[in-house]
GROMACS .gro file of C-alpha atoms in nm:
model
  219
    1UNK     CA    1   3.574  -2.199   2.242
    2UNK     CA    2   3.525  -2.041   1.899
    3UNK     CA    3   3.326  -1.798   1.783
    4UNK     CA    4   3.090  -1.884   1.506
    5UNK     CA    5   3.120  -1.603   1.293
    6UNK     CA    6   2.801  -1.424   1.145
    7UNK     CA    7   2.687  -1.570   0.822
    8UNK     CA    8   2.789  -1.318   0.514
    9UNK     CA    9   2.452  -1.287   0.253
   10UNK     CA   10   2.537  -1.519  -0.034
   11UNK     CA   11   2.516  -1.416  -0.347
   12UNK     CA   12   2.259  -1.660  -0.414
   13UNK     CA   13   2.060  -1.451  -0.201
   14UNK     CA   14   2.114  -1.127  -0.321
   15UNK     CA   15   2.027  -1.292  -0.690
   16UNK     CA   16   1.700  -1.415  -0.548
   17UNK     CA   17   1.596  -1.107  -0.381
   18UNK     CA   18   1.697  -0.879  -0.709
   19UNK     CA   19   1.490  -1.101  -0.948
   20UNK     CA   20   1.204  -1.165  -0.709
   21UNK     CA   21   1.148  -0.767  -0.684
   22UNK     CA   22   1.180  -0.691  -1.053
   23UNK     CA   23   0.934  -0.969  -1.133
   24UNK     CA   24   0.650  -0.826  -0.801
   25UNK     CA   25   0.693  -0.440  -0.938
   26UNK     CA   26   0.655  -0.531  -1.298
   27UNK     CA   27   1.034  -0.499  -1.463
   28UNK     CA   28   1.012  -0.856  -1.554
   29UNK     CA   29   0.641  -0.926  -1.694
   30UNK     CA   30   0.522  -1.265  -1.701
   31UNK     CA   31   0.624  -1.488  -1.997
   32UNK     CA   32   0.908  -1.299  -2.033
   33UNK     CA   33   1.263  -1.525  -2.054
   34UNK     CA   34   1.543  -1.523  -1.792
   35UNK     CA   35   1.870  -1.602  -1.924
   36UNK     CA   36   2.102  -1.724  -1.670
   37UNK     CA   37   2.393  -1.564  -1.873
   38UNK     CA   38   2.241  -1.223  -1.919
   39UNK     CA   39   2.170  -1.274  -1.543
   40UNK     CA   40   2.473  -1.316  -1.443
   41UNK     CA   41   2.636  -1.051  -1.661
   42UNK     CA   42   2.408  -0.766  -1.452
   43UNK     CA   43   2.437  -0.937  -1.117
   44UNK     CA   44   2.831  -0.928  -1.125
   45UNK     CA   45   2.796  -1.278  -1.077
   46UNK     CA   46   2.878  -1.656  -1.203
   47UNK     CA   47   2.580  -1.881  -1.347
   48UNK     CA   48   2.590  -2.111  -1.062
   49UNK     CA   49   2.424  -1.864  -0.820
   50UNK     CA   50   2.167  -1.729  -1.080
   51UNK     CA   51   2.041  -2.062  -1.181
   52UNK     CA   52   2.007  -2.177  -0.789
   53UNK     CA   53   1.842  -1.834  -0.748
   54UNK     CA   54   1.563  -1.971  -1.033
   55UNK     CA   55   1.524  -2.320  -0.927
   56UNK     CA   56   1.424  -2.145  -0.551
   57UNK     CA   57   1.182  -1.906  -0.786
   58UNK     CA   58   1.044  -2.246  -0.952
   59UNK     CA   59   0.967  -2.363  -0.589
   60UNK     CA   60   0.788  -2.079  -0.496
   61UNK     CA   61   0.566  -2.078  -0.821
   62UNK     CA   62   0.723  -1.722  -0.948
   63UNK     CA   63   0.873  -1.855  -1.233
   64UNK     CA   64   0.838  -2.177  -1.473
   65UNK     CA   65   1.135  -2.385  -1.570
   66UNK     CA   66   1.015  -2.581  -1.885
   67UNK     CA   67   1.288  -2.814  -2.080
   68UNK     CA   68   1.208  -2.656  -2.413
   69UNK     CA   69   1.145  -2.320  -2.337
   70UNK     CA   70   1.399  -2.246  -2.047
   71UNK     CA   71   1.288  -2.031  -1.766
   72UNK     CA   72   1.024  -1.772  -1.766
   73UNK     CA   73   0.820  -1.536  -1.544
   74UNK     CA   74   0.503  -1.705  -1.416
   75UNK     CA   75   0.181  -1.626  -1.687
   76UNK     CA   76  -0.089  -1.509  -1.500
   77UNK     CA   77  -0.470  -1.573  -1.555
   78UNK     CA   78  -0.786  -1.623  -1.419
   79UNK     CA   79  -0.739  -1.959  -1.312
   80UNK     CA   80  -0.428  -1.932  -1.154
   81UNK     CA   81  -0.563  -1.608  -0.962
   82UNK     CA   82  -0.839  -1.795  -0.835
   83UNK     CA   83  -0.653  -2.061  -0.683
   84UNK     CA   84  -0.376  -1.828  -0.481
   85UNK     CA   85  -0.727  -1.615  -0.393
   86UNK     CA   86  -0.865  -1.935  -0.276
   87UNK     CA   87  -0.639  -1.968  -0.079
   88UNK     CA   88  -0.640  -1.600   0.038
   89UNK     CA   89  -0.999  -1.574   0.151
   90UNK     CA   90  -1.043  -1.916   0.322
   91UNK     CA   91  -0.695  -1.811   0.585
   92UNK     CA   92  -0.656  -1.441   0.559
   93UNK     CA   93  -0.932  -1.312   0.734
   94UNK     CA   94  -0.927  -1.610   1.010
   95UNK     CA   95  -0.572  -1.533   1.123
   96UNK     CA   96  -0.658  -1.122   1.122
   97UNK     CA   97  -0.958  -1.266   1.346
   98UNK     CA   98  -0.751  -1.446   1.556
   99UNK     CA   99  -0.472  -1.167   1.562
  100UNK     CA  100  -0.735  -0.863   1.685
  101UNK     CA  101  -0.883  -1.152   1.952
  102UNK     CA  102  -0.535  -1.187   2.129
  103UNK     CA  103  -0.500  -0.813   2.131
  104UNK     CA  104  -0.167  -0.826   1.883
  105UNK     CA  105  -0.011  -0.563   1.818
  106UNK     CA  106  -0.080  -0.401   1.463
  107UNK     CA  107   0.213  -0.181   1.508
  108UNK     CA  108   0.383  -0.327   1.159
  109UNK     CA  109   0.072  -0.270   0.968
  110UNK     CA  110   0.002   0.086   1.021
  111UNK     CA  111   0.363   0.117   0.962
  112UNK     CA  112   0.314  -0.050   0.634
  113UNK     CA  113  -0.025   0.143   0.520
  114UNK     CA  114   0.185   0.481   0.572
  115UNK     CA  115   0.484   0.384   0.404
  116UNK     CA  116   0.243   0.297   0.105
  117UNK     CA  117   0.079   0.598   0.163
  118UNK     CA  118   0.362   0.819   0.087
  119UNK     CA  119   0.526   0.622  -0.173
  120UNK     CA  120   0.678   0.802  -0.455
  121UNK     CA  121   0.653   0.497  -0.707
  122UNK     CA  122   0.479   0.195  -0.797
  123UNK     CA  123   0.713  -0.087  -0.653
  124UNK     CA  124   0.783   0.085  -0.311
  125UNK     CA  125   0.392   0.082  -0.300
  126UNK     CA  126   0.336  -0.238  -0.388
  127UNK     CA  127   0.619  -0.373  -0.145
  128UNK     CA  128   0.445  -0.151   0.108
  129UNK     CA  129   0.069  -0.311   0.025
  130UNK     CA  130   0.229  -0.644   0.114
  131UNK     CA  131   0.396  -0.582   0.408
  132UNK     CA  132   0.060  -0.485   0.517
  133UNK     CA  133  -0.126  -0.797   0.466
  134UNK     CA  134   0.136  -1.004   0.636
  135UNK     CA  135   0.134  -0.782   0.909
  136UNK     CA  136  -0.221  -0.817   1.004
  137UNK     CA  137  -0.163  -1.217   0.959
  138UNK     CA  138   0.183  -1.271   1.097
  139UNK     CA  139   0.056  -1.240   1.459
  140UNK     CA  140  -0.243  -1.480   1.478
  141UNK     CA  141  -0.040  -1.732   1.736
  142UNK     CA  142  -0.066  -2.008   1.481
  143UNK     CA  143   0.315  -2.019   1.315
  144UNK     CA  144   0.195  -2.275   1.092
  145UNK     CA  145  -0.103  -2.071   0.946
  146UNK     CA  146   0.154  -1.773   0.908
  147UNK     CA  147   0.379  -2.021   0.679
  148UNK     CA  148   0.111  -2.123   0.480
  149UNK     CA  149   0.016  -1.756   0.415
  150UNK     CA  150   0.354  -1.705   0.358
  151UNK     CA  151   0.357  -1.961   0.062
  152UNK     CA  152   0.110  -1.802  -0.168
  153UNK     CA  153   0.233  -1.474  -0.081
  154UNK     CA  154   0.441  -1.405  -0.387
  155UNK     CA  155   0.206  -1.565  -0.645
  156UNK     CA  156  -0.080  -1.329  -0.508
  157UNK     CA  157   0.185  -1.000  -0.547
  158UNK     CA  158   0.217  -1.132  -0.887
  159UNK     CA  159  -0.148  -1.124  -0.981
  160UNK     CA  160  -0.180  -0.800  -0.791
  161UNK     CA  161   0.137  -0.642  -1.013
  162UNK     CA  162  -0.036  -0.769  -1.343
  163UNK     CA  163  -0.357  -0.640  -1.198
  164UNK     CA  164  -0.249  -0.287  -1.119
  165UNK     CA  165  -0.027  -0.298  -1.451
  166UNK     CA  166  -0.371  -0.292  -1.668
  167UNK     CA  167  -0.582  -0.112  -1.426
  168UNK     CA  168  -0.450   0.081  -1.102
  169UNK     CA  169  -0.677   0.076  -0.828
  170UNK     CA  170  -0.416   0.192  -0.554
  171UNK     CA  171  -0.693   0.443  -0.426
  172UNK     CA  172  -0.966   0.239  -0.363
  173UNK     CA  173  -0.754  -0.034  -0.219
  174UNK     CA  174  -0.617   0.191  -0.004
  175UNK     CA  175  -0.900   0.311   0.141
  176UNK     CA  176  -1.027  -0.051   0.212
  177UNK     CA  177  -0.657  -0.132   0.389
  178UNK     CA  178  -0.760   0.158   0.604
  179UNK     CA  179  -1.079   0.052   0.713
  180UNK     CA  180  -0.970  -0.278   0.744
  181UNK     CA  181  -0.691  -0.174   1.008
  182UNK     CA  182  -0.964   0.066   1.178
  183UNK     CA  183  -1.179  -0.245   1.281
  184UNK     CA  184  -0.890  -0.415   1.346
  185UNK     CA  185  -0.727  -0.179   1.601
  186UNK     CA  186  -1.116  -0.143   1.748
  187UNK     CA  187  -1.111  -0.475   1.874
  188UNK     CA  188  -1.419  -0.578   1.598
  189UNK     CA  189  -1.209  -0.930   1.489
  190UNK     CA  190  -1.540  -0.991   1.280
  191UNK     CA  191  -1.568  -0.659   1.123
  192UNK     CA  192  -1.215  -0.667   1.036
  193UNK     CA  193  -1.182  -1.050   0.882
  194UNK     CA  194  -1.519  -0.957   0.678
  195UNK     CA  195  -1.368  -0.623   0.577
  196UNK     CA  196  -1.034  -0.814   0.476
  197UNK     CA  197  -1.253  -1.107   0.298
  198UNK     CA  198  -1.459  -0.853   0.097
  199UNK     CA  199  -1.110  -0.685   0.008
  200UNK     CA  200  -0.985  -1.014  -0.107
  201UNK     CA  201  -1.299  -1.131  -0.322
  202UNK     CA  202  -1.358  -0.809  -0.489
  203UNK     CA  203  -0.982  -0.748  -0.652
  204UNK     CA  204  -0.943  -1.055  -0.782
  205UNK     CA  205  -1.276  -1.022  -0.912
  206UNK     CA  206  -1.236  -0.648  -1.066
  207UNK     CA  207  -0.882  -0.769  -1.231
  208UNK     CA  208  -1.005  -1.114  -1.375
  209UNK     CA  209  -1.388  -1.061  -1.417
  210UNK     CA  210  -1.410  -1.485  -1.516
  211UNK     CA  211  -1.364  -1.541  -1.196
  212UNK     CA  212  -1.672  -1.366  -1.038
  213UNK     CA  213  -1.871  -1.656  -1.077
  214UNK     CA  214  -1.695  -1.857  -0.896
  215UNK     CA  215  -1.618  -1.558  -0.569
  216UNK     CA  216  -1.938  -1.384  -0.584
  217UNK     CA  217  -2.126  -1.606  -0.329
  218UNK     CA  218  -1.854  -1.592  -0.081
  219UNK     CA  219  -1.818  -1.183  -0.075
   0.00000   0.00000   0.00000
């Protein structure tokens, strides 16, 4: 019987990865272009696995392929921050309820909050920050709900990287992240999915103020 052999990363991968993380700590800024050529050229790569790379990016709303303009880094505004929020604060803080009720372990996110913690720069901070939030959703024993999380997950690093670019708030947020993991690893599942709701409502609020109309009733 043969072997099947482990699966070598494709480049298309790689590609993906590289231009997801520039675009989440703020080397490529929304609007800007992305040139499959000049893409390539840096990569060390052909077109073929740069432009498959960007159609994935379309899919997961990072970037916007438009016939006349090309591709481009995702704009981000109010209105598109309050829809990935929307999302945010009506699943978040139920699957961090229903991870603390089942007793998960919360192992990943305190490993996340001190990586963050001790971060020397702004993108292994920000890669930190998210790790954290999945980690106190990953384990709520609903797969599903994790994938759907998992879906908005880049848009809402996106808003946060624009966010942080204009006004950093690392300190504050960081301090709510720790109280939020407190409750959570007290066994308070309601303390924790308000603490992580409140969290939610107020950034996106503090980093696009025309939404607070809109938020305000449900912090």
């Amino acid at each position: 019987m043969t072997s099947v052999p482990t699966p070598i990363p494709s480049r298309t991968q790689f590609v993906l990865e590289e231009i997801k993380r520039r675009i989440l700590t703020g080397r490529l800024t929304p609007g800007q272009a992305l040139v499959e050529a000049e893409l390539a050229a840096q990569f060390g790569v052909s077109k073929t696995p740069v432009r498959e790379a960007l159609k994935t990016l379309a899919g997961t709303g990072l970037v916007v392929m438009s016939q006349y303009k090309g591709v481009t880094v995702r704009m981000v505004d109010a209105d598109m921050a309050r829809e990935v929020y929307d999302v945010r604060l009506l699943l978040e803080p139920e699957a961090l309820r229903r991870a603390v009720r089942r007793n998960a372990s919360l192992d990943a996110a305190r490993d996340a909050l001190e990586r963050a913690d001790a971060a020397d720069d702004t993108a292994e901070r920000s890669l930190a920050n998210r790790e954290f939030h999945r980690a106190l959703y990953l384990p709520c024993g609903n797969p599903l709900l994790g994938r759907m999380l998992d879906e908005v997950r880049d848009q809402a690093a996106l808003v946060s990287a624009v966010a942080w670019a204009s006004s950093p708030s690392w300190e504050r947020e960081a301090g709510e992240h720790r109280e939020i993991l407190r409750l959570a690893l007290g066994g308070d599942a309601d303390g924790a999915a308000r603490a992580l709701h409140d969290h939610i409502a107020s950034f996106v609020r503090r980093a696009f103020l025309d939404t607070a109309g809109d938020q305000g009733e449900e912090a």
